[in-house]
Amino acid sequence: MFRFFLKKSMYDGWDNLFTLAGFNAAALAIAAGGLYLLTRIDAPAARIAGVAVLILGGGLWSAVATNALYRIADNKSISLDDLASACVESIVPGLQFSAMACVMIVPIAVALPFYASMGGILGAFLAGLVLWL
């Protein structure tokens, strides 16, 4: 059964290779744009806002891609109308996922540089503890 699952997944991916590449390219564009803006801003509050915007865009796109690519798993094809309906259906779950990720990642983005700047074994230990938690 596992072999059948791998075979079906490979064939579904191969049949929709350009669609999958387009979804991945959009995700990479969101990440690259967010990181570009994040590296150009120097204020700590702006960095927190940049991280939050990056997480929000990634969370929304993840929900849209999940809803749209569900049709591939159901042996159907994807059209632009399906993408538009997936955008509408994915707003609430995408915002929920993004909010959960912000609650976890924003404190890490603030605390990790602080503890890493302490130096020594204590700073490394506390930075590792924050990252692990």
PDB file of C-alpha atoms in Angstrom:
ATOM      1  CA  MET A   1       0.000   0.000   0.000  1.00  0.00           C
ATOM      2  CA  PHE A   2       2.861   2.364   0.802  1.00  0.00           C
ATOM      3  CA  ARG A   3       4.409   1.636  -2.582  1.00  0.00           C
ATOM      4  CA  PHE A   4       1.101   2.468  -4.261  1.00  0.00           C
ATOM      5  CA  PHE A   5       0.960   5.758  -2.335  1.00  0.00           C
ATOM      6  CA  LEU A   6       4.459   6.721  -3.486  1.00  0.00           C
ATOM      7  CA  LYS A   7       3.667   5.773  -7.074  1.00  0.00           C
ATOM      8  CA  LYS A   8       0.421   7.776  -7.087  1.00  0.00           C
ATOM      9  CA  SER A   9       2.121  10.788  -5.499  1.00  0.00           C
ATOM     10  CA  MET A  10       4.893  10.721  -8.082  1.00  0.00           C
ATOM     11  CA  TYR A  11       2.456  10.477 -10.999  1.00  0.00           C
ATOM     12  CA  ASP A  12       0.241  13.243  -9.603  1.00  0.00           C
ATOM     13  CA  GLY A  13       3.278  15.470  -9.139  1.00  0.00           C
ATOM     14  CA  TRP A  14       4.633  14.683 -12.590  1.00  0.00           C
ATOM     15  CA  ASP A  15       1.301  15.365 -14.287  1.00  0.00           C
ATOM     16  CA  ASN A  16       1.042  18.767 -12.577  1.00  0.00           C
ATOM     17  CA  LEU A  17       4.717  19.705 -12.577  1.00  0.00           C
ATOM     18  CA  PHE A  18       4.306  23.238 -13.942  1.00  0.00           C
ATOM     19  CA  THR A  19       1.448  23.996 -11.578  1.00  0.00           C
ATOM     20  CA  LEU A  20       3.534  22.849  -8.614  1.00  0.00           C
ATOM     21  CA  ALA A  21       6.490  24.881  -9.872  1.00  0.00           C
ATOM     22  CA  GLY A  22       4.257  27.967 -10.133  1.00  0.00           C
ATOM     23  CA  PHE A  23       3.008  27.558  -6.567  1.00  0.00           C
ATOM     24  CA  ASN A  24       6.569  27.089  -5.310  1.00  0.00           C
ATOM     25  CA  ALA A  25       7.772  30.120  -7.294  1.00  0.00           C
ATOM     26  CA  ALA A  26       5.057  32.262  -5.712  1.00  0.00           C
ATOM     27  CA  ALA A  27       6.073  31.047  -2.239  1.00  0.00           C
ATOM     28  CA  LEU A  28       9.724  31.831  -2.981  1.00  0.00           C
ATOM     29  CA  ALA A  29       8.764  35.295  -4.268  1.00  0.00           C
ATOM     30  CA  ILE A  30       6.866  36.016  -1.047  1.00  0.00           C
ATOM     31  CA  ALA A  31       9.827  34.855   1.035  1.00  0.00           C
ATOM     32  CA  ALA A  32      12.381  36.767  -1.049  1.00  0.00           C
ATOM     33  CA  GLY A  33      10.326  39.964  -0.978  1.00  0.00           C
ATOM     34  CA  GLY A  34       9.796  39.756   2.760  1.00  0.00           C
ATOM     35  CA  LEU A  35      13.457  39.042   3.471  1.00  0.00           C
ATOM     36  CA  TYR A  36      14.562  41.838   1.149  1.00  0.00           C
ATOM     37  CA  LEU A  37      12.390  44.344   2.998  1.00  0.00           C
ATOM     38  CA  LEU A  38      13.448  42.916   6.344  1.00  0.00           C
ATOM     39  CA  THR A  39      17.151  43.390   5.634  1.00  0.00           C
ATOM     40  CA  ARG A  40      16.703  46.997   4.455  1.00  0.00           C
ATOM     41  CA  ILE A  41      15.051  48.207   7.687  1.00  0.00           C
ATOM     42  CA  ASP A  42      17.232  48.835  10.731  1.00  0.00           C
ATOM     43  CA  ALA A  43      14.801  49.727  13.548  1.00  0.00           C
ATOM     44  CA  PRO A  44      13.795  46.881  15.927  1.00  0.00           C
ATOM     45  CA  ALA A  45      10.072  47.705  15.755  1.00  0.00           C
ATOM     46  CA  ALA A  46      10.236  47.690  11.957  1.00  0.00           C
ATOM     47  CA  ARG A  47      11.979  44.321  12.047  1.00  0.00           C
ATOM     48  CA  ILE A  48       9.208  42.892  14.205  1.00  0.00           C
ATOM     49  CA  ALA A  49       6.632  44.282  11.785  1.00  0.00           C
ATOM     50  CA  GLY A  50       8.624  42.882   8.845  1.00  0.00           C
ATOM     51  CA  VAL A  51       8.736  39.432  10.394  1.00  0.00           C
ATOM     52  CA  ALA A  52       4.996  39.604  11.074  1.00  0.00           C
ATOM     53  CA  VAL A  53       4.281  40.634   7.458  1.00  0.00           C
ATOM     54  CA  LEU A  54       6.527  37.845   6.177  1.00  0.00           C
ATOM     55  CA  ILE A  55       4.722  35.305   8.340  1.00  0.00           C
ATOM     56  CA  LEU A  56       1.322  36.674   7.318  1.00  0.00           C
ATOM     57  CA  GLY A  57       2.112  36.396   3.603  1.00  0.00           C
ATOM     58  CA  GLY A  58       3.556  32.913   4.010  1.00  0.00           C
ATOM     59  CA  GLY A  59       0.623  31.713   6.084  1.00  0.00           C
ATOM     60  CA  LEU A  60      -1.955  33.048   3.665  1.00  0.00           C
ATOM     61  CA  TRP A  61      -0.151  31.578   0.657  1.00  0.00           C
ATOM     62  CA  SER A  62       0.194  28.214   2.418  1.00  0.00           C
ATOM     63  CA  ALA A  63      -3.551  28.096   3.013  1.00  0.00           C
ATOM     64  CA  VAL A  64      -4.311  29.119  -0.577  1.00  0.00           C
ATOM     65  CA  ALA A  65      -1.912  26.515  -1.980  1.00  0.00           C
ATOM     66  CA  THR A  66      -3.345  23.823   0.275  1.00  0.00           C
ATOM     67  CA  ASN A  67      -6.906  24.546  -0.807  1.00  0.00           C
ATOM     68  CA  ALA A  68      -5.987  24.751  -4.496  1.00  0.00           C
ATOM     69  CA  LEU A  69      -3.702  21.717  -4.569  1.00  0.00           C
ATOM     70  CA  TYR A  70      -6.328  19.594  -2.882  1.00  0.00           C
ATOM     71  CA  ARG A  71      -7.864  19.222  -6.344  1.00  0.00           C
ATOM     72  CA  ILE A  72      -4.692  17.540  -7.613  1.00  0.00           C
ATOM     73  CA  ALA A  73      -4.919  14.956  -4.855  1.00  0.00           C
ATOM     74  CA  ASP A  74      -8.532  14.420  -5.917  1.00  0.00           C
ATOM     75  CA  ASN A  75      -7.395  13.608  -9.522  1.00  0.00           C
ATOM     76  CA  LYS A  76      -8.627  16.900 -10.977  1.00  0.00           C
ATOM     77  CA  SER A  77      -6.894  19.816 -12.639  1.00  0.00           C
ATOM     78  CA  ILE A  78      -6.475  23.375 -11.395  1.00  0.00           C
ATOM     79  CA  SER A  79      -7.651  26.470 -13.247  1.00  0.00           C
ATOM     80  CA  LEU A  80      -7.389  30.150 -12.384  1.00  0.00           C
ATOM     81  CA  ASP A  81     -11.008  30.084 -11.190  1.00  0.00           C
ATOM     82  CA  ASP A  82     -10.048  27.398  -8.690  1.00  0.00           C
ATOM     83  CA  LEU A  83      -7.200  29.589  -7.482  1.00  0.00           C
ATOM     84  CA  ALA A  84      -9.559  32.552  -7.017  1.00  0.00           C
ATOM     85  CA  SER A  85     -12.042  30.450  -5.048  1.00  0.00           C
ATOM     86  CA  ALA A  86      -9.178  29.016  -2.983  1.00  0.00           C
ATOM     87  CA  CYS A  87      -8.108  32.576  -2.113  1.00  0.00           C
ATOM     88  CA  VAL A  88     -11.568  33.378  -0.798  1.00  0.00           C
ATOM     89  CA  GLU A  89     -11.856  30.114   1.155  1.00  0.00           C
ATOM     90  CA  SER A  90      -8.359  30.428   2.638  1.00  0.00           C
ATOM     91  CA  ILE A  91      -8.510  33.863   4.226  1.00  0.00           C
ATOM     92  CA  VAL A  92      -9.686  32.771   7.687  1.00  0.00           C
ATOM     93  CA  PRO A  93      -7.520  29.615   8.032  1.00  0.00           C
ATOM     94  CA  GLY A  94      -4.520  31.495   6.640  1.00  0.00           C
ATOM     95  CA  LEU A  95      -4.945  34.309   9.146  1.00  0.00           C
ATOM     96  CA  GLN A  96      -5.356  31.820  11.985  1.00  0.00           C
ATOM     97  CA  PHE A  97      -2.194  29.956  10.979  1.00  0.00           C
ATOM     98  CA  SER A  98      -0.290  33.229  10.574  1.00  0.00           C
ATOM     99  CA  ALA A  99      -1.403  34.509  13.963  1.00  0.00           C
ATOM    100  CA  MET A 100      -0.288  31.282  15.612  1.00  0.00           C
ATOM    101  CA  ALA A 101       3.080  31.483  13.859  1.00  0.00           C
ATOM    102  CA  CYS A 102       3.501  35.155  14.839  1.00  0.00           C
ATOM    103  CA  VAL A 103       2.852  34.321  18.478  1.00  0.00           C
ATOM    104  CA  MET A 104       5.690  31.788  18.289  1.00  0.00           C
ATOM    105  CA  ILE A 105       8.215  33.466  15.978  1.00  0.00           C
ATOM    106  CA  VAL A 106       8.104  37.170  16.916  1.00  0.00           C
ATOM    107  CA  PRO A 107       9.316  36.581  20.507  1.00  0.00           C
ATOM    108  CA  ILE A 108      12.082  34.373  19.127  1.00  0.00           C
ATOM    109  CA  ALA A 109      13.108  37.128  16.686  1.00  0.00           C
ATOM    110  CA  VAL A 110      13.406  39.562  19.606  1.00  0.00           C
ATOM    111  CA  ALA A 111      14.922  37.305  22.266  1.00  0.00           C
ATOM    112  CA  LEU A 112      17.422  35.379  20.137  1.00  0.00           C
ATOM    113  CA  PRO A 113      19.574  38.378  19.101  1.00  0.00           C
ATOM    114  CA  PHE A 114      19.462  39.730  22.665  1.00  0.00           C
ATOM    115  CA  TYR A 115      20.765  36.525  24.232  1.00  0.00           C
ATOM    116  CA  ALA A 116      23.220  35.908  21.409  1.00  0.00           C
ATOM    117  CA  SER A 117      24.715  39.376  21.946  1.00  0.00           C
ATOM    118  CA  MET A 118      25.430  38.516  25.606  1.00  0.00           C
ATOM    119  CA  GLY A 119      28.240  36.248  24.493  1.00  0.00           C
ATOM    120  CA  GLY A 120      29.812  33.469  26.467  1.00  0.00           C
ATOM    121  CA  ILE A 121      28.343  30.154  27.476  1.00  0.00           C
ATOM    122  CA  LEU A 122      25.383  31.715  29.292  1.00  0.00           C
ATOM    123  CA  GLY A 123      24.284  33.690  26.206  1.00  0.00           C
ATOM    124  CA  ALA A 124      24.637  30.632  23.973  1.00  0.00           C
ATOM    125  CA  PHE A 125      22.711  28.505  26.464  1.00  0.00           C
ATOM    126  CA  LEU A 126      19.865  31.020  26.798  1.00  0.00           C
ATOM    127  CA  ALA A 127      19.672  31.561  23.010  1.00  0.00           C
ATOM    128  CA  GLY A 128      19.514  27.808  22.473  1.00  0.00           C
ATOM    129  CA  LEU A 129      16.877  27.500  25.189  1.00  0.00           C
ATOM    130  CA  VAL A 130      14.696  30.184  23.573  1.00  0.00           C
ATOM    131  CA  LEU A 131      15.052  28.518  20.172  1.00  0.00           C
ATOM    132  CA  TRP A 132      14.258  25.097  21.600  1.00  0.00           C
ATOM    133  CA  LEU A 133      11.229  26.278  23.547  1.00  0.00           C
TER     134      LEU A 133
END
